[in-house]
Backbone as numpy.savetxt, mean C-alpha at the origin, in Angstrom:
# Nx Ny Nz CAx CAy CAz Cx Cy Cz
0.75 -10.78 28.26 1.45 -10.07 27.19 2.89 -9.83 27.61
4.06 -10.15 26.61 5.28 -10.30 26.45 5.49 -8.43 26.60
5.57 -7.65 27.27 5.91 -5.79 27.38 6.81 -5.91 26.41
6.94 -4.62 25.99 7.88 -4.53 25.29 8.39 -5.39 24.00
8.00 -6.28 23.67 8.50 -7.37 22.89 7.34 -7.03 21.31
8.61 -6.90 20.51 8.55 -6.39 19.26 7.97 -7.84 17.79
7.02 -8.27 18.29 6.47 -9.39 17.55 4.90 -9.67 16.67
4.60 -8.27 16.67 3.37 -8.07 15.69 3.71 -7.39 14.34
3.10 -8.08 13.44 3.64 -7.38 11.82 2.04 -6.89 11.52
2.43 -5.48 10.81 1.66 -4.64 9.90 1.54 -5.17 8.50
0.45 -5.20 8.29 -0.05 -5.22 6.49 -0.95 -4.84 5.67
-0.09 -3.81 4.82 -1.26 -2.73 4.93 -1.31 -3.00 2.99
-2.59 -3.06 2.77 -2.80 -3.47 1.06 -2.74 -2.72 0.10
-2.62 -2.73 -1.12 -2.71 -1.86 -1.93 -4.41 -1.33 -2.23
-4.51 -0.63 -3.22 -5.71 -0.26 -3.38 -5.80 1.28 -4.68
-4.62 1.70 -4.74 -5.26 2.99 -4.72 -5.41 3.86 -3.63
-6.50 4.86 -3.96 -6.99 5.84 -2.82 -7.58 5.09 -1.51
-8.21 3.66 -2.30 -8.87 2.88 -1.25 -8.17 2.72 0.28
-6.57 2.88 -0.07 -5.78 1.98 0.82 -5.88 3.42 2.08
-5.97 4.31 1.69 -6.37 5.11 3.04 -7.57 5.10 3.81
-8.13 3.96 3.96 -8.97 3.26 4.68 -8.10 3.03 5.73
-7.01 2.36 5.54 -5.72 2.07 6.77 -5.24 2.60 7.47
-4.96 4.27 6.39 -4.71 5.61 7.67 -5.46 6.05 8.50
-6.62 5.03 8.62 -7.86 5.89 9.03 -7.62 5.13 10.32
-7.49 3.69 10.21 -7.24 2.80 11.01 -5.89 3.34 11.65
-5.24 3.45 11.15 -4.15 3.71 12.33 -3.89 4.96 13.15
-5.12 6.15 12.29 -5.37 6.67 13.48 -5.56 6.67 15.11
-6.77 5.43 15.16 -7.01 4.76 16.04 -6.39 4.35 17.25
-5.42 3.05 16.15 -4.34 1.70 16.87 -3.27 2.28 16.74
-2.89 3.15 15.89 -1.02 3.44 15.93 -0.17 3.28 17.05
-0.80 4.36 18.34 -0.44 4.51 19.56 0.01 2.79 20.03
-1.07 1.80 19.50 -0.88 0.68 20.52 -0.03 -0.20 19.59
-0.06 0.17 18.40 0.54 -1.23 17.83 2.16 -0.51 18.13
2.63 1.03 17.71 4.28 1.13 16.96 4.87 0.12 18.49
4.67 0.30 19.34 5.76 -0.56 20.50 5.92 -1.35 20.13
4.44 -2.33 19.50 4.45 -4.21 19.43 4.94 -4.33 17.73
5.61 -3.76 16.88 5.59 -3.79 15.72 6.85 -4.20 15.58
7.01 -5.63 14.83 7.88 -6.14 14.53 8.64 -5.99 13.05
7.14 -5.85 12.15 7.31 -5.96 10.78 6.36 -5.38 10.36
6.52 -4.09 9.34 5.38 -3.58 8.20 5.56 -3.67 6.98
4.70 -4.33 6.77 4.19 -4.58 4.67 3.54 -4.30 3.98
4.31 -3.57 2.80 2.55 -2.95 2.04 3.52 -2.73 0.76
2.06 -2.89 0.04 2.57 -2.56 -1.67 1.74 -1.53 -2.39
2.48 -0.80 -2.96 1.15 0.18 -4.24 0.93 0.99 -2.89
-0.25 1.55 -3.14 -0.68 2.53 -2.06 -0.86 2.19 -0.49
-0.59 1.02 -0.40 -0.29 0.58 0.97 1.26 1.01 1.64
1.76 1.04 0.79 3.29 1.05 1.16 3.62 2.82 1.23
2.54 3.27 0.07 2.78 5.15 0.59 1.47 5.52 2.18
0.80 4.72 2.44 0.12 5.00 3.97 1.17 4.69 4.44
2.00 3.58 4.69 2.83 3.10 5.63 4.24 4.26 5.68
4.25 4.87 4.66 5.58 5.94 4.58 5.11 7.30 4.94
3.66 7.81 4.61 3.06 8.59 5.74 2.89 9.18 7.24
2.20 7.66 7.06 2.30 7.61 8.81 3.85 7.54 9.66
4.46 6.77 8.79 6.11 6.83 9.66 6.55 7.89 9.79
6.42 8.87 8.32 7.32 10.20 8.68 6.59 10.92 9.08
5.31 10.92 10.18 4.91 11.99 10.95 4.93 13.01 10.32
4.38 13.00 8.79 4.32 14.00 8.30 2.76 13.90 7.51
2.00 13.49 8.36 0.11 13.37 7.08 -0.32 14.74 6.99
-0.07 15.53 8.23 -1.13 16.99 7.88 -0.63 17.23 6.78
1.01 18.23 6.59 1.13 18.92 5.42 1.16 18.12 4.06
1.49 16.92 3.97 1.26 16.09 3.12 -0.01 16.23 2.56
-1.62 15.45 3.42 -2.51 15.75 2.58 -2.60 16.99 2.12
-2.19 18.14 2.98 -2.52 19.37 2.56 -1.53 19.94 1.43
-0.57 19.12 0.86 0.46 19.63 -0.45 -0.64 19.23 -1.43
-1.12 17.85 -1.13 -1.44 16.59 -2.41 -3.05 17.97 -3.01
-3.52 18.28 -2.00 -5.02 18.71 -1.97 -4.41 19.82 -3.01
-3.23 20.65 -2.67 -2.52 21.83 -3.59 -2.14 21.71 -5.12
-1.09 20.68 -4.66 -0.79 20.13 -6.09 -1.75 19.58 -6.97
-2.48 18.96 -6.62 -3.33 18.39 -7.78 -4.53 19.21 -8.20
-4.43 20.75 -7.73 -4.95 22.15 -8.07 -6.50 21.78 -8.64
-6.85 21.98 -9.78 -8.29 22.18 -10.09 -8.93 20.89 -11.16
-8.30 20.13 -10.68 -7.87 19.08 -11.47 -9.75 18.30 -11.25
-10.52 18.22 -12.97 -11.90 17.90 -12.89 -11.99 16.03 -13.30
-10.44 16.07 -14.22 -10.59 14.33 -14.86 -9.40 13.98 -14.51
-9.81 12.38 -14.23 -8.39 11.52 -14.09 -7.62 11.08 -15.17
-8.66 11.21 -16.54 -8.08 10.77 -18.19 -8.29 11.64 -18.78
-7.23 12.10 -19.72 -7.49 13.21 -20.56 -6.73 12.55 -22.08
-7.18 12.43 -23.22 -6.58 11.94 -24.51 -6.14 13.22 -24.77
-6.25 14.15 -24.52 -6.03 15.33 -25.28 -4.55 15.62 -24.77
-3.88 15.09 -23.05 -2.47 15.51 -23.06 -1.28 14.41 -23.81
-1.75 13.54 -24.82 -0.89 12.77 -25.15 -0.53 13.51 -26.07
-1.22 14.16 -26.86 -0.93 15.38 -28.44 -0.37 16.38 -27.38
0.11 16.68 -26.58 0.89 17.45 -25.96 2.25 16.67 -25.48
1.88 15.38 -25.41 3.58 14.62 -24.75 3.33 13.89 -23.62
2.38 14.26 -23.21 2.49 13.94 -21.78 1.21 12.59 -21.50
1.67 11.85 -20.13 0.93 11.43 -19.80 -0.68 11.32 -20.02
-1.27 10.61 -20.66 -2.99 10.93 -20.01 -3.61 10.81 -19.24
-2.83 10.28 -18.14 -3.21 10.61 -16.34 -1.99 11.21 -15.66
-2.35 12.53 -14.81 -1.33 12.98 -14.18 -1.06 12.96 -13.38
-1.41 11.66 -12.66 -1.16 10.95 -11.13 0.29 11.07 -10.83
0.81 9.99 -11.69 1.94 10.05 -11.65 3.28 11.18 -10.88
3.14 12.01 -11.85 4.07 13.07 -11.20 3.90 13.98 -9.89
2.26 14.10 -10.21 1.60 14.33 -8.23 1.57 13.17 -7.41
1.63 12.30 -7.57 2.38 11.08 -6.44 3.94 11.14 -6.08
4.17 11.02 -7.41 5.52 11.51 -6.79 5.99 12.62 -5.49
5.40 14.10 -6.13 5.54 15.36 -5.31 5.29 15.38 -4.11
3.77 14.22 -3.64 3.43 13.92 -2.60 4.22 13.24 -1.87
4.76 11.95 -1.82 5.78 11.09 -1.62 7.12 11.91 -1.04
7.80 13.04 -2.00 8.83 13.92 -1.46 8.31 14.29 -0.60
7.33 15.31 -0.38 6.70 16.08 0.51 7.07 15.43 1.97
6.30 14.32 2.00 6.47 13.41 2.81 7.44 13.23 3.68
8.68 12.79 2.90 10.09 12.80 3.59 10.63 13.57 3.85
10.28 14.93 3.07 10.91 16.22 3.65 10.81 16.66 5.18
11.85 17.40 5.49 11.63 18.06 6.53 11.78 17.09 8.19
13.02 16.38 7.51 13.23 14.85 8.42 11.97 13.43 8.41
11.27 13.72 7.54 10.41 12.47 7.23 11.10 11.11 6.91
12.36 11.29 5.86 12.81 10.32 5.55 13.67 10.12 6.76
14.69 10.62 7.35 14.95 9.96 8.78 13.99 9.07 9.86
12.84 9.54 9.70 12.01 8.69 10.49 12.17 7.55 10.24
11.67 7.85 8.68 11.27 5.85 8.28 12.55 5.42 8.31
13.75 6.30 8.08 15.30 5.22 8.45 15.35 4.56 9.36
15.07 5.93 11.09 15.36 5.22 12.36 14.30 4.19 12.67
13.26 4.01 11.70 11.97 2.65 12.22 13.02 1.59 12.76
12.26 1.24 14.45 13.22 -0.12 14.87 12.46 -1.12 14.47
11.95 -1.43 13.28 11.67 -2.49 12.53 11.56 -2.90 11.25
11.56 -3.71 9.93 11.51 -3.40 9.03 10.13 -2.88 7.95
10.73 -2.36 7.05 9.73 -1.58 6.12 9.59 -2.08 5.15
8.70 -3.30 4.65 9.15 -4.05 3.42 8.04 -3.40 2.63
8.48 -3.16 1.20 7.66 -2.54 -0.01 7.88 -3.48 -0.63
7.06 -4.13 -1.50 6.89 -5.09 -2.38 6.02 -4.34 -3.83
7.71 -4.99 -4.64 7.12 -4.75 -6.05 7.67 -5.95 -6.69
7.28 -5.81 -8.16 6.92 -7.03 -9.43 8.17 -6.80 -10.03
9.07 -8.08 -10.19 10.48 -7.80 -11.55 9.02 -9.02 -12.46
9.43 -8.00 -13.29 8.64 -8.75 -14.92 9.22 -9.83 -15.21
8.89 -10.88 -15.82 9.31 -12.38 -16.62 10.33 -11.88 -17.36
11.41 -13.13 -17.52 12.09 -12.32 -18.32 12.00 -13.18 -19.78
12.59 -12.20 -20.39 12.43 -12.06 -21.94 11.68 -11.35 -22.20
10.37 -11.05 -21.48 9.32 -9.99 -21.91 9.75 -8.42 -21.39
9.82 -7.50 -23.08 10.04 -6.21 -22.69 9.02 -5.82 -21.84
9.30 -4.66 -21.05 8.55 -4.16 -19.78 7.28 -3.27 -19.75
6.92 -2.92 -21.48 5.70 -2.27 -21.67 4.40 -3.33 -22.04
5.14 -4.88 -22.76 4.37 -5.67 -23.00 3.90 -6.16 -21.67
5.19 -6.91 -20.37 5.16 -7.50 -19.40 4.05 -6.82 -18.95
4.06 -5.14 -18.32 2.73 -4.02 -18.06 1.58 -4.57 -18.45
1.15 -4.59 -19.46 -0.09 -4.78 -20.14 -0.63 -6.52 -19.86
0.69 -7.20 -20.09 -0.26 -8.48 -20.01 -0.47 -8.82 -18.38
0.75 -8.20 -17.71 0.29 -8.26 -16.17 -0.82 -7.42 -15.14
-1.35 -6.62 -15.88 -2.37 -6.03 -15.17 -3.81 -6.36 -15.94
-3.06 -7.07 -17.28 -4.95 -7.54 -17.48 -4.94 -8.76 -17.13
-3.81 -9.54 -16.62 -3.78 -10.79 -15.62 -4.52 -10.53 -14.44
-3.88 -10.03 -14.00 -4.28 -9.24 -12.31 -6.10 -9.06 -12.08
-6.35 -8.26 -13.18 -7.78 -7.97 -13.40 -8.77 -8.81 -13.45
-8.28 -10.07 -14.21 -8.83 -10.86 -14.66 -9.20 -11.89 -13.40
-8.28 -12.34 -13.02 -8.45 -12.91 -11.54 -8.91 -12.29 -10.89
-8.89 -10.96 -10.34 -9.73 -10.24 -9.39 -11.76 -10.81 -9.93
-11.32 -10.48 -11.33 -12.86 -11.10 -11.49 -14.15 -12.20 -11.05
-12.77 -13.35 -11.64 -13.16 -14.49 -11.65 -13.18 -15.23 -10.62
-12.20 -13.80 -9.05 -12.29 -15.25 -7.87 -12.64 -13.45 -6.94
-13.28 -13.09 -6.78 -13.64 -11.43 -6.58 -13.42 -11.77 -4.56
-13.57 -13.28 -4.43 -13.49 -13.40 -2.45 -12.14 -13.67 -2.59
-10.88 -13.35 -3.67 -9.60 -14.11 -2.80 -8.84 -13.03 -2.53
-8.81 -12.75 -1.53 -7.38 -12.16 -0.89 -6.09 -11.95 -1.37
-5.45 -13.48 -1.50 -4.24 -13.01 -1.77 -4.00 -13.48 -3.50
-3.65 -12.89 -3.89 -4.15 -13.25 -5.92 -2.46 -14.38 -6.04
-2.87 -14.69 -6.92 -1.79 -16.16 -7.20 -1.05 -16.06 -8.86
-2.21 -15.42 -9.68 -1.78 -15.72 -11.25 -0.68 -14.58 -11.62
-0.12 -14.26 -10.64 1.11 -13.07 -11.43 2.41 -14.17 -11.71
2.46 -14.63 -9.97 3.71 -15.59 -9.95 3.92 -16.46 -10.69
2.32 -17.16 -11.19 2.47 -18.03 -12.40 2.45 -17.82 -13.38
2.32 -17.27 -14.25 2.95 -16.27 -15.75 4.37 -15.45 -15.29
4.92 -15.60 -13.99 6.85 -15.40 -14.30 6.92 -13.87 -13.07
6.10 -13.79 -13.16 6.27 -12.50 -12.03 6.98 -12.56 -10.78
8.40 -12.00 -10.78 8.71 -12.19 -9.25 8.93 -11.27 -8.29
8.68 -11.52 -6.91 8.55 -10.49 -5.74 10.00 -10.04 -5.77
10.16 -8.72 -5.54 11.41 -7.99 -5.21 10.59 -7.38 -3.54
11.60 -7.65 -2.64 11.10 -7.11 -1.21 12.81 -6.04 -0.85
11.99 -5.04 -0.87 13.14 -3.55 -0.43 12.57 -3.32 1.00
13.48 -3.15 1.84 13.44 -2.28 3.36 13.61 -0.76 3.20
12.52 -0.13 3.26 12.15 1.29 3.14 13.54 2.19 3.79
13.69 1.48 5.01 14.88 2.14 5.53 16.30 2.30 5.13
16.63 1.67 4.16 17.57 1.35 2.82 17.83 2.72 2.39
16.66 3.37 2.12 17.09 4.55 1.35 17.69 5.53 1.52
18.59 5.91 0.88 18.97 7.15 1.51 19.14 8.56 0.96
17.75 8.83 0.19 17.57 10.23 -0.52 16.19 10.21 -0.28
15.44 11.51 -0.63 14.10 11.39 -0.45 13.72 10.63 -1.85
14.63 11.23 -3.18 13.95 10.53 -4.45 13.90 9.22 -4.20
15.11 8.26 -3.48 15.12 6.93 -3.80 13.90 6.19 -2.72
13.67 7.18 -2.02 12.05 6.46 -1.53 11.05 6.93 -2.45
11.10 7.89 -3.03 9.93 8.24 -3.99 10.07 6.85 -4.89
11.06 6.42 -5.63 11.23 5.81 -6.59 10.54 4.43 -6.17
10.78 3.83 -5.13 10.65 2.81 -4.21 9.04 2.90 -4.13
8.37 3.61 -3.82 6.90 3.24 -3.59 6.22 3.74 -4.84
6.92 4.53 -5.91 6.02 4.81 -7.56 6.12 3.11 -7.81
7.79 2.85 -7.66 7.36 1.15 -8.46 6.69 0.08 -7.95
6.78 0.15 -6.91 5.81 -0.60 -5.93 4.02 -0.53 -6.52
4.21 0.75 -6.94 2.71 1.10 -7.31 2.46 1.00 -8.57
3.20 0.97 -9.79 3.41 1.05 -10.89 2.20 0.46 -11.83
1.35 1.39 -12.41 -0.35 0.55 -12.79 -0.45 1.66 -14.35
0.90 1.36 -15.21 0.33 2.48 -16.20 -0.90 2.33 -16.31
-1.50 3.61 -17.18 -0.80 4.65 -17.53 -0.81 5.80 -16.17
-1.69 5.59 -15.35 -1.61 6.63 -13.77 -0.06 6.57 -12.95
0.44 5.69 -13.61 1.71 5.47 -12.44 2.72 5.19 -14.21
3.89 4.94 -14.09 4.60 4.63 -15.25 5.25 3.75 -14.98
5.54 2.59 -15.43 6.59 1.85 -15.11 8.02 2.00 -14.26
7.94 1.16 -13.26 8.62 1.79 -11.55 10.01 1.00 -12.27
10.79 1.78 -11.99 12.38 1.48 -11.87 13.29 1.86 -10.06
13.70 0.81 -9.79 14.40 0.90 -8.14 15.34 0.25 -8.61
16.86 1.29 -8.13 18.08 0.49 -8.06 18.44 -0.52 -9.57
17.98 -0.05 -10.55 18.27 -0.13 -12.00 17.36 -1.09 -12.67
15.89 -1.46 -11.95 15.64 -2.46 -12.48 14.21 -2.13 -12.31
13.82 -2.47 -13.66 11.98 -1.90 -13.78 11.37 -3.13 -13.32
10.61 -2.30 -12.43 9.74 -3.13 -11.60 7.86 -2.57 -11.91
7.08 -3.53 -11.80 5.54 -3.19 -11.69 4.84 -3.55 -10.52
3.87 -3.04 -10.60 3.15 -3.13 -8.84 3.50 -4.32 -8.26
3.57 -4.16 -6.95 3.75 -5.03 -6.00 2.00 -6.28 -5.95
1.00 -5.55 -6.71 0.05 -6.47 -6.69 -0.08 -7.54 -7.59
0.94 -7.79 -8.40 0.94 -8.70 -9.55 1.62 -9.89 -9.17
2.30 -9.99 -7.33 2.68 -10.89 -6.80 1.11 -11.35 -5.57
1.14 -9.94 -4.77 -0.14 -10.49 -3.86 -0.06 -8.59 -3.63
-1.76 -8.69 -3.61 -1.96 -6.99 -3.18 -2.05 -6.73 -1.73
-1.92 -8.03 -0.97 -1.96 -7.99 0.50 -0.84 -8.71 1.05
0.52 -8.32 1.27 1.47 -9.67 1.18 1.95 -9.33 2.68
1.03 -10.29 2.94 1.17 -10.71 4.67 2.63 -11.19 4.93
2.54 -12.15 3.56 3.95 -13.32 3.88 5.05 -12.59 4.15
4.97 -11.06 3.72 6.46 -9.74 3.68 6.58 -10.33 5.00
5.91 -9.43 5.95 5.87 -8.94 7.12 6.19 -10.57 8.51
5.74 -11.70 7.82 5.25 -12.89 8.35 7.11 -13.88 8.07
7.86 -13.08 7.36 9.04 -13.81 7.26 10.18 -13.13 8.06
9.91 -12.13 8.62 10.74 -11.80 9.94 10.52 -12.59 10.45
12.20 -12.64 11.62 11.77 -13.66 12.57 11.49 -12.91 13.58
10.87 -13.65 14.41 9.91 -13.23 15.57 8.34 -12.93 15.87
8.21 -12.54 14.19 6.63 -12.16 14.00 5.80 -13.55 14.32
4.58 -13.50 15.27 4.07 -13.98 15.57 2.62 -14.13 15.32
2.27 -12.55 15.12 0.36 -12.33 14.75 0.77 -11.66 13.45
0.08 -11.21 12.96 -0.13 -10.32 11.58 -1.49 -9.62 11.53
-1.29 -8.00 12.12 -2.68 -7.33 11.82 -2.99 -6.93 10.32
-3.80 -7.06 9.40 -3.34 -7.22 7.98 -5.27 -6.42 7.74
-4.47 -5.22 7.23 -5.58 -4.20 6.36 -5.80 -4.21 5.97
-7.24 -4.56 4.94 -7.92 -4.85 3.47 -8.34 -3.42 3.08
-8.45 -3.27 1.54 -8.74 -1.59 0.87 -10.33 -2.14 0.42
-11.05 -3.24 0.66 -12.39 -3.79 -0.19 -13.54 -4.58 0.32
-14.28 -4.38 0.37 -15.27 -5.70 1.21 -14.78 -6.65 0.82
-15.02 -7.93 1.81 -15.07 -9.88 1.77 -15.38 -10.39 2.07
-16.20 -11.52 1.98 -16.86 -11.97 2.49 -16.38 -12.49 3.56
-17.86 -12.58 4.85 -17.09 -12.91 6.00 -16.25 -14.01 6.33
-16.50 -14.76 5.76 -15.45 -16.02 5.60 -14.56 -15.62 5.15
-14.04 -14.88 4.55 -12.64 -14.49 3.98 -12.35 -14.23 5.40
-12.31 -13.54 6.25 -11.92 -12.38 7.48 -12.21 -12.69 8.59
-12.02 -12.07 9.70 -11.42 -12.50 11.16 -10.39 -13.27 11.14
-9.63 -13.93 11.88 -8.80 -14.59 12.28 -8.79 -16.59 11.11
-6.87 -15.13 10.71 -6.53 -16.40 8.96 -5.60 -16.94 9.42
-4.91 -17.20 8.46 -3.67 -17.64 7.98 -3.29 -19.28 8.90
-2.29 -20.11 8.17 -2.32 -21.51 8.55 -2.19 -21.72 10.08
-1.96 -20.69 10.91 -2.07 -21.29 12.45 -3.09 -20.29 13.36
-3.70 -19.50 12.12 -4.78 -18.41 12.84 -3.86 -17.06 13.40
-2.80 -17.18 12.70 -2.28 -15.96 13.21 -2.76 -14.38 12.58
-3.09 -14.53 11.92 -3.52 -13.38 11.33 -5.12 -12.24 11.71
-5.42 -11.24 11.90 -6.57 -10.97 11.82 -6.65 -9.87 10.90
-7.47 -10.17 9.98 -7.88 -9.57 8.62 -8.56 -8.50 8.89
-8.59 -6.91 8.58 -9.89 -5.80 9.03 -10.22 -5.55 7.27
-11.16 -5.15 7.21 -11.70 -4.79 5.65 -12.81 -3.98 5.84
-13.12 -3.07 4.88 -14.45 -2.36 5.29 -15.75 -3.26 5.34
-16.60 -2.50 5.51 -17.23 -3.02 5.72 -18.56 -3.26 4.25
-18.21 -1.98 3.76 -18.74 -1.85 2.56 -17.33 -0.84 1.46
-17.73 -1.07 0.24 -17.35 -0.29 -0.56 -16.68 1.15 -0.13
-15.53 1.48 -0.09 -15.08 2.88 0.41 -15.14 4.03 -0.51
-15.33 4.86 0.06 -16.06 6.63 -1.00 -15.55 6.61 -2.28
-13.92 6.15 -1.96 -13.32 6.99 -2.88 -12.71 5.72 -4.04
-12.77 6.34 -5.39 -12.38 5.06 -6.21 -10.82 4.87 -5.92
-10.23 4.18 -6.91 -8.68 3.86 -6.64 -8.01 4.92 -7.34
-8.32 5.75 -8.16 -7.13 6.32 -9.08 -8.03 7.54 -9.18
-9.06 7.53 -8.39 -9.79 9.54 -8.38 -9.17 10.51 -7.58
-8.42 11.55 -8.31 -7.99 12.74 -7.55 -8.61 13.64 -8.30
-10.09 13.75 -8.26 -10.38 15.37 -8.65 -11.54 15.36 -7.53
-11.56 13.91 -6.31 -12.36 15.06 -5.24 -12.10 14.34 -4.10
-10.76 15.52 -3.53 -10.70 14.82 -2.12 -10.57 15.05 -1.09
-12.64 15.21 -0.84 -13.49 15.21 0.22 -13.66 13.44 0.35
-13.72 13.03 -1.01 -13.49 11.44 -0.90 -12.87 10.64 -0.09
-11.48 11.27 0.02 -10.52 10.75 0.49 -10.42 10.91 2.03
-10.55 11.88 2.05 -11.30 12.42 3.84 -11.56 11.15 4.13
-13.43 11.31 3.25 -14.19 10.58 4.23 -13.82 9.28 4.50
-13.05 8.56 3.86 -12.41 7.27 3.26 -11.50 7.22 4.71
-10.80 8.40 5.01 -9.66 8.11 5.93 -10.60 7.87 7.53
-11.61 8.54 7.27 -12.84 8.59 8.76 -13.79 7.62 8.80
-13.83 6.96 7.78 -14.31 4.98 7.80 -13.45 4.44 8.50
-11.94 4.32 7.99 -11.06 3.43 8.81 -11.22 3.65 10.18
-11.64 5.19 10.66 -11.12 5.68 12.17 -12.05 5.06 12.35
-13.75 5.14 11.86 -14.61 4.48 12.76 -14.99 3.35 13.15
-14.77 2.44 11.55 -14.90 1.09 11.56 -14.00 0.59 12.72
-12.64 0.54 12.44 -11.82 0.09 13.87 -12.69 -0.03 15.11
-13.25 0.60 15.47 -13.99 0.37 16.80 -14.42 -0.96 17.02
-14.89 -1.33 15.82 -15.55 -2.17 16.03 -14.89 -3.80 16.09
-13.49 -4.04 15.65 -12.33 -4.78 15.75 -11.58 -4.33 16.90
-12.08 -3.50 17.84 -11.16 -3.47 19.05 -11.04 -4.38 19.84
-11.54 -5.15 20.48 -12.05 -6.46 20.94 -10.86 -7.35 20.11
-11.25 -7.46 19.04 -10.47 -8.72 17.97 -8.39 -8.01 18.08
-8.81 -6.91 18.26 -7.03 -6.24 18.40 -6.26 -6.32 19.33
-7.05 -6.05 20.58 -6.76 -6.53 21.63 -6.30 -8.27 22.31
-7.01 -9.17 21.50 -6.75 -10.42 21.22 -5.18 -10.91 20.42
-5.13 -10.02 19.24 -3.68 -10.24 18.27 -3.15 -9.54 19.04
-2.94 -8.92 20.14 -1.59 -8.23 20.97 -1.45 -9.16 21.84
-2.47 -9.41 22.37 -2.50 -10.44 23.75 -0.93 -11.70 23.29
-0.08 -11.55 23.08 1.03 -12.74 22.78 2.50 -12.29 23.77
């Protein structure tokens, strides 16, 4: 092993709540990977674990999100649209969470990261306004998840016009303009609203790939790619991918507690974060191998 030498990329997936399966995991590995970390990638709720964990800020964080989202029994309500508002109120408690986050020198952290922070989100086709682009791109998205339920990295966004926008987290320089940066990244109306960064509406980063290794894999220097799944796959999907085997894939092992867009119970989310810690064990062996470079 090369000491010191900054040539392993992070990739951490979207999911939802799912994707804190990863924080669970980096409970674990954090210690061993931040030295060897060349490059981290994540989109949608991958990209808010990855802004978590950087700003060394998870206790009071989970413990705002657990506050803010108060007594909260449903994730859909028809009844707050005859009021104005949203009918999921994810949204604006993601947000709050996200500030939280950077507060209190959080966002300096993820500035001083000595590596990059790529968030990946969707610029819509153009000609298509951005509420239609929404709708036909996430029942795209869906639809493929269906019909190919073992693929990894999804393909049909890019081909109906969808293109990757890749931002370096460390770019920012307000806490909002990182908030803004990982809502659009995440952007899944009606729970999230259509993401705008730097003047330009963007939709989830999963309508390009919900696992985009390739972020993290186009630095130069990156050599392995430890790359975090939010879902079971079959085992052939996983262990050791990508065209020269650089990659090693972790995924649960089964189905994780918590759904993608449930915040009215999170003991879910806990337990979700204490799968990742434990499962890892069992890829220690295989981790130890992707450092070995």
């Amino acid at each position: 092993m090369t000491g010191g030498r900054r040539n392993i990329g992070l990739t951490l997936a979207g999911g939802g709540n799912r994707a804190f399966f990863g924080l669970g995991v980096l409970h674990r590995w954090g210690d061993r990977l931040r030295p060897r970390l060349g490059a981290l990638a994540g989109c949608s709720a991958g990209a808010a674990v990855a802004i978590v964990w950087l700003t060394g800020r998870e206790v009071p964080t989970r413990a705002f999100w657990r506050a803010r989202r108060g007594g909260m029994t449903r994730n859909f309500e028809w009844s707050r649209v005859l009021r104005g508002q949203s009918p999921a109120p994810h949204g604006a408690i993601y947000r709050d969470t996200l500030l939280c986050a950077a507060a209190e020198g959080g966002l300096e952290r993820v500035q001083a990261a000595p590596f990059p922070v790529l968030v990946l989100a969707a610029a819509f086709p153009r000609v298509v306004p951005a509420p239609l682009g929404a709708a036909i791109g996430l029942a795209v998205y869906n639809v493929e998840k269906r019909l190919h339920p073992a693929m990894v990295h999804p393909t049909y966004g890019r081909r109906i016009g969808f293109v990757p926008r890749l931002f370096d987290a460390r770019t920012c320089t307000s806490a909002e303009e990182l908030a803004d940066l990982v809502i659009a990244s995440s952007s899944t109306p009606p729970f999230t609203p259509i993401g705008s960064f730097r003047g330009e509406a963007l939709l989830d980063g999963g309508m390009i790939d919900n696992v985009p290794a390739f972020a993290a894999e186009q630095v130069p220097g990156i050599l392995r790619n430890l790359v975090v799944l939010t879902r079971p796959y079959p085992r052939d999907a996983l262990g050791t991918g990508g065209d020269a085997g650089t990659r090693l894939y972790v995924a649960p092992s089964r189905a994780v507690p918590i759904e993608r867009w449930d915040y009215t119970r999170p003991d879910l989310l806990d337990a979700t974060i204490e799968m990742g810690e434990r499962e890892s064990v069992d890829h220690d062996t295989a981790l130890g191998r992707l450092l070995a470079v």
